């Protein structure tokens, strides 16, 4: 069964996962206090590095797209998937359940603690609260997916290297060391980073689904309910994972995309349509006008911790989850040019996220401003997950609409598990040709291994714990991003010499 498995990467990643999870389960309270202190230390020491990397990555990717290198195709022959299926898989893998959670409530964290020293709940504070989510889920974030996608896609589809590993994407810089200890360390860091970043999405999505079930059926919220929810999702995605990329993940992603945007259309039409239109256009204008300031604001003269708690958290999340999406995007992008991959990720990704934020976020904001439902009050009581079904319950249809939202949340989590376990299995597989899938048993194994970390984060508790998981797993991957960027340049320079 292990004949196609890279045992060093497989067992190394599993050992790190167990070493990190075991103390959290045994010493939950002590772990929370320790992780909180460590989170602040990382933010204070390395926070600006995340911001600088975000600026550099975005500029580099935009240059790559408009340069002559954008015409280079990742492999010969027709597209491996039609554009709708490709965009659906790219989007669903990239956003996870986080887009549903944060799309509805992120503004509520900003309205009373706004950026730039604004007065809480002032007109400009409300405008920025509705805008910052679009910024955090916009092109600056999606650019992080493009670096590993191009680096990996080039060596996999153009150079025909039969390995979907981040170490191979760095081979132009590392040389023979890509197959040695440095390469193994990079791949293990990637897998641990993916487990942590995916664990954060599931750590947010699981309580949201549990709260929806509690609202629908009146069951008591408990850790056992979280376990049942996440195992139910595991059962769904295990079937899809076993079916493979074309039969499983593609079909589930297509269904999820159609279902999600149909739900958004319902919220848009049934909710405060005029307010959503006005606030959305206002947010787009404000972000366009202030994009550079938002991107480069480091809060050097004040210490509200807005930048550390939100912008740096988001950039670290994109960094941590980026290599996974890079592997996944490179696998599904055969036949497409570098420019198509970059423009697809930036446009389909950022526009899709903007639609979620504009419709769901502004609907919830309207409830707050009108006094129909106070999301900020629920958050102040530590009930953010419970606020979400209550917001949805204000739509026509009531509990039926909550049920549909719950179903959509489950399918989003399932697609995340799908693509994540596929990428983990691909990295731990010894050899993987372009037309092959990783072994089914490995996909199923990693699918259920993914259950462990989000449950541990939920058990320890607190949004700060989830943020720490992202920050810590992203930190060593900053070096990997630099290596991948240099490898892209070296490979493209060699392409010039060949031509």
Coordinates of C-alpha atoms in Angstrom, one line a residue:
X1 CA 0.0 0.0 0.0
X2 CA 3.0 2.3 0.7
X3 CA 4.8 1.6 -2.6
X4 CA 3.9 5.0 -4.2
X5 CA 4.4 6.9 -0.9
X6 CA 7.3 9.2 0.0
X7 CA 7.7 7.8 3.5
X8 CA 9.9 10.8 4.7
X9 CA 7.3 13.4 3.8
X10 CA 4.3 11.2 4.9
X11 CA 5.6 10.2 8.3
X12 CA 7.4 13.5 8.9
X13 CA 4.2 15.5 8.4
X14 CA 2.1 13.1 10.4
X15 CA 4.6 13.2 13.3
X16 CA 4.6 17.0 13.4
X17 CA 0.8 17.1 13.3
X18 CA 0.6 14.7 16.3
X19 CA 3.3 16.6 18.3
X20 CA 1.4 19.9 17.8
X21 CA -2.1 18.5 18.5
X22 CA -1.4 16.3 21.6
X23 CA -0.4 19.2 23.9
X24 CA -3.5 21.2 22.9
X25 CA -5.8 18.4 23.8
X26 CA -4.1 17.5 27.1
X27 CA -3.3 21.1 28.3
X28 CA -6.1 23.1 26.7
X29 CA -6.1 26.1 29.1
X30 CA -2.3 26.4 29.3
X31 CA -2.1 26.0 25.5
X32 CA -4.5 28.9 25.0
X33 CA -2.5 31.2 27.2
X34 CA 0.9 30.2 25.7
X35 CA -0.4 30.4 22.1
X36 CA -1.8 33.9 22.8
X37 CA 1.5 35.2 24.0
X38 CA 3.3 33.5 21.1
X39 CA 0.9 35.0 18.6
X40 CA 1.6 38.6 19.8
X41 CA 5.3 38.0 19.8
X42 CA 5.2 36.8 16.1
X43 CA 3.0 39.8 15.2
X44 CA 5.3 42.3 16.9
X45 CA 8.5 40.8 15.5
X46 CA 7.6 39.7 12.0
X47 CA 4.4 41.5 11.2
X48 CA 5.9 44.0 8.7
X49 CA 7.6 41.2 6.8
X50 CA 4.2 39.8 5.9
X51 CA 3.2 43.2 4.7
X52 CA 6.3 43.7 2.6
X53 CA 6.0 40.2 1.1
X54 CA 2.4 41.0 0.1
X55 CA 3.4 44.1 -1.8
X56 CA 6.3 42.4 -3.6
X57 CA 4.3 39.3 -4.5
X58 CA 1.4 41.4 -6.0
X59 CA 3.8 43.6 -8.1
X60 CA 5.7 40.5 -9.3
X61 CA 2.6 38.7 -10.4
X62 CA 1.2 41.7 -12.2
X63 CA 4.5 42.2 -14.0
X64 CA 4.6 38.5 -14.9
X65 CA 1.0 38.7 -16.4
X66 CA 1.7 41.6 -18.7
X67 CA 5.2 40.6 -19.7
X68 CA 6.0 38.4 -22.7
X69 CA 6.4 35.4 -20.3
X70 CA 2.6 35.5 -19.9
X71 CA 2.2 33.8 -23.2
X72 CA 4.0 30.7 -22.1
X73 CA 1.6 27.7 -21.9
X74 CA 1.7 25.2 -19.1
X75 CA 1.7 22.1 -21.2
X76 CA 0.6 21.2 -24.6
X77 CA -2.8 20.1 -25.9
X78 CA -6.3 21.4 -24.9
X79 CA -7.4 22.7 -21.6
X80 CA -7.8 19.9 -19.0
X81 CA -11.1 21.4 -17.8
X82 CA -13.5 23.9 -19.4
X83 CA -13.4 27.4 -18.1
X84 CA -16.5 27.1 -15.8
X85 CA -15.3 23.9 -14.1
X86 CA -11.7 25.4 -13.8
X87 CA -12.9 28.6 -12.3
X88 CA -15.3 26.7 -10.0
X89 CA -12.6 24.5 -8.6
X90 CA -10.2 27.4 -8.3
X91 CA -12.7 29.5 -6.4
X92 CA -14.1 26.9 -4.1
X93 CA -10.7 25.6 -3.1
X94 CA -9.4 29.1 -2.5
X95 CA -12.2 30.5 -0.3
X96 CA -13.4 27.5 1.8
X97 CA -16.1 28.2 4.4
X98 CA -14.2 31.3 5.5
X99 CA -16.0 33.3 2.8
X100 CA -19.4 32.5 4.4
X101 CA -18.2 33.2 7.9
X102 CA -16.3 36.4 7.3
X103 CA -18.5 37.6 4.5
X104 CA -21.4 37.9 6.9
X105 CA -19.7 39.2 10.1
X106 CA -16.2 40.7 9.3
X107 CA -17.6 44.2 9.1
X108 CA -18.9 43.9 12.6
X109 CA -15.3 43.6 14.0
X110 CA -14.3 46.8 12.3
X111 CA -17.3 49.1 12.9
X112 CA -16.5 49.7 16.6
X113 CA -12.7 49.4 16.2
X114 CA -12.1 51.1 12.8
X115 CA -8.8 51.7 11.1
X116 CA -6.9 55.0 10.8
X117 CA -8.0 56.3 14.2
X118 CA -11.6 56.9 12.9
X119 CA -14.4 57.5 15.4
X120 CA -16.3 54.2 16.0
X121 CA -19.6 54.0 14.1
X122 CA -19.0 57.2 12.3
X123 CA -20.1 57.4 8.7
X124 CA -16.5 56.8 7.4
X125 CA -16.0 54.0 10.0
X126 CA -19.0 52.2 8.6
X127 CA -17.8 52.7 5.0
X128 CA -14.4 51.2 5.8
X129 CA -16.1 48.4 7.7
X130 CA -17.9 47.4 4.6
X131 CA -14.8 47.8 2.5
X132 CA -12.0 46.2 4.3
X133 CA -13.3 42.6 3.7
X134 CA -13.1 43.3 -0.1
X135 CA -9.5 44.4 0.3
X136 CA -8.5 41.4 2.4
X137 CA -10.0 39.0 0.0
X138 CA -9.0 40.9 -3.2
X139 CA -6.1 40.7 -5.6
X140 CA -3.4 41.2 -3.0
X141 CA -4.5 37.9 -1.4
X142 CA -5.1 35.9 -4.5
X143 CA -1.7 36.9 -5.9
X144 CA -0.2 34.6 -3.2
X145 CA -1.9 31.6 -5.0
X146 CA -0.2 32.6 -8.3
X147 CA 3.4 32.3 -7.2
X148 CA 3.3 28.5 -6.4
X149 CA 0.8 27.9 -9.2
X150 CA 3.2 29.2 -11.8
X151 CA 6.3 27.8 -10.2
X152 CA 4.8 24.3 -9.8
X153 CA 2.8 24.4 -13.1
X154 CA 6.0 25.2 -15.1
X155 CA 8.0 22.3 -13.8
X156 CA 5.1 19.9 -13.8
X157 CA 3.6 20.7 -17.2
X158 CA 6.5 22.2 -19.2
X159 CA 9.5 20.4 -17.8
X160 CA 7.4 17.2 -17.2
X161 CA 8.7 16.6 -13.7
X162 CA 6.3 13.9 -12.3
X163 CA 6.1 15.3 -8.8
X164 CA 3.5 17.8 -7.4
X165 CA 5.8 19.1 -4.6
X166 CA 6.8 22.6 -3.6
X167 CA 10.4 21.4 -3.4
X168 CA 10.3 20.7 -7.1
X169 CA 9.0 24.3 -7.7
X170 CA 12.2 25.5 -6.0
X171 CA 14.6 23.2 -7.9
X172 CA 15.9 25.9 -10.1
X173 CA 17.5 27.6 -7.0
X174 CA 18.1 24.5 -4.8
X175 CA 19.5 22.2 -7.6
X176 CA 20.2 18.7 -6.4
X177 CA 19.2 19.8 -2.8
X178 CA 15.6 19.8 -3.9
X179 CA 15.8 16.0 -3.6
X180 CA 17.7 16.1 -0.4
X181 CA 17.1 17.2 3.2
X182 CA 16.3 20.9 2.3
X183 CA 13.6 19.7 -0.2
X184 CA 12.1 17.3 2.3
X185 CA 12.0 20.1 4.9
X186 CA 10.2 22.4 2.5
X187 CA 7.6 19.7 1.6
X188 CA 6.9 19.0 5.3
X189 CA 6.6 22.7 6.0
X190 CA 4.1 22.9 3.2
X191 CA 2.0 20.1 4.5
X192 CA 2.1 21.3 8.1
X193 CA 1.2 24.8 6.8
X194 CA -1.7 23.4 4.8
X195 CA -3.0 21.4 7.8
X196 CA -2.9 24.5 10.0
X197 CA -4.4 26.9 7.5
X198 CA -7.2 24.5 6.5
X199 CA -7.7 23.8 10.1
X200 CA -8.5 27.4 10.7
X201 CA -11.1 27.5 8.0
X202 CA -12.7 24.4 9.4
X203 CA -12.3 25.7 12.9
X204 CA -14.5 28.7 11.9
X205 CA -16.9 26.7 9.6
X206 CA -17.7 23.9 12.0
X207 CA -19.2 26.1 14.8
X208 CA -21.1 28.0 12.1
X209 CA -22.7 24.8 10.9
X210 CA -23.3 23.6 14.4
X211 CA -25.0 26.9 15.3
X212 CA -27.2 26.5 12.2
X213 CA -28.2 23.0 13.3
X214 CA -28.9 24.2 16.8
X215 CA -31.2 26.9 15.3
X216 CA -33.0 24.4 13.1
X217 CA -33.4 21.5 15.5
X218 CA -33.0 23.0 18.9
X219 CA -30.1 20.7 19.9
X220 CA -27.7 21.8 22.6
X221 CA -24.4 23.1 21.4
X222 CA -21.5 21.0 22.6
X223 CA -18.1 19.8 21.5
X224 CA -19.8 16.5 20.6
X225 CA -22.0 18.3 18.1
X226 CA -18.9 19.8 16.5
X227 CA -17.4 16.3 16.2
X228 CA -20.5 15.0 14.5
X229 CA -20.7 17.9 12.1
X230 CA -17.1 17.6 11.0
X231 CA -17.3 13.8 10.7
X232 CA -20.4 14.2 8.6
X233 CA -18.5 16.6 6.3
X234 CA -15.7 14.1 6.2
X235 CA -18.0 11.3 5.1
X236 CA -19.2 13.5 2.2
X237 CA -15.8 14.6 1.0
X238 CA -14.4 11.1 1.4
X239 CA -16.7 9.9 -1.4
X240 CA -15.7 12.8 -3.6
X241 CA -12.0 12.4 -2.9
X242 CA -12.2 8.7 -3.7
X243 CA -13.9 9.4 -7.0
X244 CA -10.9 11.6 -8.0
X245 CA -10.4 15.0 -9.6
X246 CA -12.6 14.8 -12.6
X247 CA -15.6 12.8 -11.2
X248 CA -15.5 14.0 -7.6
X249 CA -14.0 17.4 -7.0
X250 CA -15.0 18.9 -10.4
X251 CA -18.7 17.9 -10.0
X252 CA -18.9 19.0 -6.3
X253 CA -17.2 22.3 -7.2
X254 CA -19.6 23.0 -10.1
X255 CA -22.6 22.2 -7.9
X256 CA -21.3 24.4 -5.1
X257 CA -20.7 27.4 -7.4
X258 CA -24.2 27.3 -8.9
X259 CA -25.8 26.8 -5.5
X260 CA -23.8 29.5 -3.8
X261 CA -24.5 32.2 -6.4
X262 CA -28.1 31.2 -6.6
X263 CA -28.3 31.8 -2.9
X264 CA -26.6 35.1 -3.2
X265 CA -29.1 36.2 -5.9
X266 CA -31.9 35.3 -3.5
X267 CA -30.4 37.4 -0.7
X268 CA -29.8 40.3 -3.1
X269 CA -33.4 40.3 -4.3
X270 CA -35.1 39.4 -1.0
X271 CA -32.9 41.7 1.1
X272 CA -32.3 45.5 1.0
X273 CA -31.5 45.5 -2.7
X274 CA -31.0 49.3 -3.0
X275 CA -28.8 49.5 0.1
X276 CA -26.7 46.6 -1.1
X277 CA -26.2 48.2 -4.5
X278 CA -25.3 51.6 -3.0
X279 CA -23.0 50.3 -0.4
X280 CA -21.3 47.9 -2.8
X281 CA -20.5 50.6 -5.3
X282 CA -19.3 52.9 -2.5
X283 CA -17.0 50.2 -1.1
X284 CA -15.5 49.5 -4.5
X285 CA -14.9 53.2 -5.0
X286 CA -13.4 53.6 -1.5
X287 CA -11.1 50.6 -2.0
X288 CA -10.0 51.8 -5.4
X289 CA -9.2 55.2 -4.0
X290 CA -7.4 54.1 -0.8
X291 CA -5.9 50.7 -2.0
X292 CA -2.3 51.8 -1.7
X293 CA -2.8 53.2 1.7
X294 CA -4.6 50.1 2.9
X295 CA -1.9 47.9 1.5
X296 CA 1.0 49.8 3.0
X297 CA -0.5 51.0 6.3
X298 CA 1.7 49.8 9.2
X299 CA 0.2 51.9 12.0
X300 CA 3.7 53.1 13.0
X301 CA 2.5 55.9 15.4
X302 CA -0.4 54.2 17.1
X303 CA -1.1 50.8 18.5
X304 CA -4.7 49.8 18.0
X305 CA -3.5 46.4 16.7
X306 CA -5.9 46.7 13.8
X307 CA -3.1 45.9 11.3
X308 CA -1.8 43.0 13.4
X309 CA -5.2 41.5 14.2
X310 CA -6.6 41.7 10.7
X311 CA -4.3 42.6 7.8
X312 CA -1.3 40.6 9.0
X313 CA -3.6 37.7 9.9
X314 CA -5.1 37.6 6.4
X315 CA -1.7 37.9 4.7
X316 CA -0.4 35.1 6.8
X317 CA -3.4 33.0 5.9
X318 CA -2.9 33.5 2.2
X319 CA 0.8 32.7 2.6
X320 CA 0.0 29.5 4.5
X321 CA -2.7 28.2 2.2
X322 CA -1.0 29.5 -1.0
X323 CA 1.3 26.6 -1.8
X324 CA -1.7 24.2 -1.5
X325 CA -3.8 26.2 -3.9
X326 CA -0.7 26.5 -6.1
X327 CA -0.4 22.7 -6.3
X328 CA -4.1 22.4 -7.0
X329 CA -4.3 25.2 -9.5
X330 CA -1.2 23.9 -11.3
X331 CA -2.8 20.4 -11.6
X332 CA -6.0 21.7 -13.1
X333 CA -4.5 24.4 -15.4
X334 CA -2.8 22.2 -18.0
X335 CA -2.9 23.8 -21.4
X336 CA -3.5 27.3 -20.1
X337 CA -1.0 30.2 -20.4
X338 CA 0.7 31.9 -17.4
X339 CA -1.3 35.0 -18.2
X340 CA -4.6 33.0 -18.1
X341 CA -3.7 31.4 -14.8
X342 CA -2.9 34.7 -13.2
X343 CA -5.8 36.6 -14.6
X344 CA -8.2 33.7 -13.7
X345 CA -7.0 33.6 -10.1
X346 CA -7.1 37.4 -9.7
X347 CA -10.3 38.1 -11.5
X348 CA -12.5 35.0 -10.7
X349 CA -11.1 34.9 -7.2
X350 CA -11.3 38.5 -6.1
X351 CA -14.6 39.3 -8.0
X352 CA -16.2 36.2 -6.6
X353 CA -15.2 37.1 -3.0
X354 CA -16.4 40.7 -3.6
X355 CA -19.8 39.5 -4.6
X356 CA -20.1 37.4 -1.3
X357 CA -19.0 40.4 0.8
X358 CA -21.1 42.9 -1.0
X359 CA -24.3 40.9 -0.8
X360 CA -24.0 39.0 2.5
X361 CA -22.0 41.6 4.4
X362 CA -24.1 44.6 3.4
X363 CA -27.3 42.6 4.1
X364 CA -26.1 41.9 7.7
X365 CA -24.9 45.6 8.0
X366 CA -28.4 46.8 7.0
X367 CA -29.9 44.7 9.8
X368 CA -27.4 46.3 12.3
X369 CA -28.1 49.8 11.2
X370 CA -31.9 49.4 11.2
X371 CA -31.8 47.6 14.6
X372 CA -33.5 44.5 13.2
X373 CA -30.6 42.3 14.4
X374 CA -27.4 43.5 16.2
X375 CA -24.5 41.4 15.0
X376 CA -22.0 43.4 17.0
X377 CA -23.8 42.6 20.3
X378 CA -23.6 38.8 19.5
X379 CA -19.9 39.2 18.8
X380 CA -19.3 41.1 22.0
X381 CA -20.8 38.1 23.9
X382 CA -18.5 35.7 22.0
X383 CA -21.4 34.4 19.9
X384 CA -20.2 35.2 16.3
X385 CA -21.1 31.7 15.0
X386 CA -24.6 32.0 16.5
X387 CA -25.1 35.4 14.9
X388 CA -24.8 33.9 11.4
X389 CA -28.0 31.7 11.4
X390 CA -29.8 34.5 13.2
X391 CA -28.9 36.9 10.4
X392 CA -30.0 34.4 7.7
X393 CA -33.2 33.7 9.7
X394 CA -34.3 37.3 9.0
X395 CA -34.6 36.5 5.3
X396 CA -37.9 35.3 3.8
X397 CA -38.4 31.6 4.4
X398 CA -36.9 31.8 7.9
X399 CA -35.7 28.3 8.9
X400 CA -36.0 26.9 5.4
X401 CA -33.4 29.6 4.3
X402 CA -31.2 28.7 7.3
X403 CA -31.4 25.1 6.2
X404 CA -30.3 26.0 2.7
X405 CA -27.4 28.1 4.1
X406 CA -26.4 25.2 6.3
X407 CA -26.4 22.9 3.3
X408 CA -24.3 25.4 1.3
X409 CA -21.8 25.6 4.3
X410 CA -21.4 21.9 4.3
X411 CA -20.7 21.7 0.6
X412 CA -18.2 24.5 0.9
X413 CA -16.4 22.6 3.7
X414 CA -16.6 19.4 1.6
X415 CA -14.9 21.1 -1.4
X416 CA -12.2 22.4 0.9
X417 CA -11.5 19.0 2.3
X418 CA -11.6 17.6 -1.2
X419 CA -8.9 19.8 -2.7
X420 CA -6.8 20.0 0.5
X421 CA -6.6 16.2 0.9
X422 CA -5.9 15.9 -2.8
X423 CA -2.9 18.3 -2.5
X424 CA -1.6 16.6 0.6
X425 CA -1.8 13.2 -1.0
X426 CA -0.1 14.5 -4.2
X427 CA 2.8 15.9 -2.2
X428 CA 3.3 12.7 -0.3
X429 CA 3.1 10.5 -3.4
X430 CA 6.5 9.4 -4.8
X431 CA 5.7 9.9 -8.5
X432 CA 2.6 11.4 -10.1
X433 CA 2.2 11.8 -13.8
X434 CA 0.0 14.6 -15.3
X435 CA -2.8 12.2 -16.1
X436 CA -2.7 10.4 -12.8
X437 CA -4.4 10.9 -9.4
X438 CA -2.6 10.2 -6.1
X439 CA -3.6 6.8 -4.4
X440 CA -7.1 6.7 -3.2
X441 CA -6.1 5.4 0.3
X442 CA -3.8 8.4 0.7
X443 CA -6.6 10.9 -0.2
X444 CA -8.9 9.3 2.3
X445 CA -6.2 9.1 5.0
X446 CA -5.5 12.8 4.7
X447 CA -9.1 13.7 4.4
X448 CA -9.7 12.2 7.9
X449 CA -6.4 13.5 9.3
X450 CA -7.7 17.0 8.5
X451 CA -10.5 16.4 11.1
X452 CA -8.0 16.4 14.0
X453 CA -6.6 19.9 13.9
X454 CA -9.8 22.0 13.6
X455 CA -11.3 20.0 16.5
X456 CA -8.2 20.7 18.5
X457 CA -8.5 24.4 17.8
X458 CA -12.2 24.4 18.7
X459 CA -11.4 22.5 21.9
X460 CA -8.7 25.0 23.0
X461 CA -11.1 27.8 21.9
X462 CA -10.8 31.4 20.8
X463 CA -10.3 33.3 17.6
X464 CA -6.7 34.1 18.8
X465 CA -5.8 30.4 18.8
X466 CA -7.0 30.2 15.2
X467 CA -5.0 33.3 14.2
X468 CA -1.9 31.8 15.9
X469 CA -2.2 28.6 13.9
X470 CA -2.1 30.7 10.7
X471 CA 0.7 33.1 11.7
X472 CA 3.0 30.3 12.9
X473 CA 2.6 28.0 9.9
X474 CA 3.0 30.9 7.5
X475 CA 6.3 32.2 9.0
X476 CA 8.7 29.6 7.6
X477 CA 6.9 29.6 4.2
X478 CA 8.0 33.2 3.6
X479 CA 11.4 31.8 2.7
X480 CA 9.8 29.2 0.5
X481 CA 7.9 32.0 -1.4
X482 CA 11.2 33.8 -2.1
X483 CA 12.7 30.5 -3.4
X484 CA 9.7 29.9 -5.7
X485 CA 9.8 33.5 -7.0
X486 CA 13.5 33.2 -7.8
X487 CA 12.9 29.8 -9.4
X488 CA 10.3 31.3 -11.7
X489 CA 12.7 33.9 -12.9
X490 CA 15.5 31.3 -13.5
X491 CA 13.2 29.0 -15.4
X492 CA 11.8 31.8 -17.5
X493 CA 15.4 33.0 -18.2
X494 CA 16.3 29.5 -19.4
X495 CA 13.1 29.5 -21.6
X496 CA 14.6 32.6 -23.3
X497 CA 17.9 30.8 -23.9
X498 CA 16.1 27.8 -25.4
X499 CA 14.0 30.1 -27.7

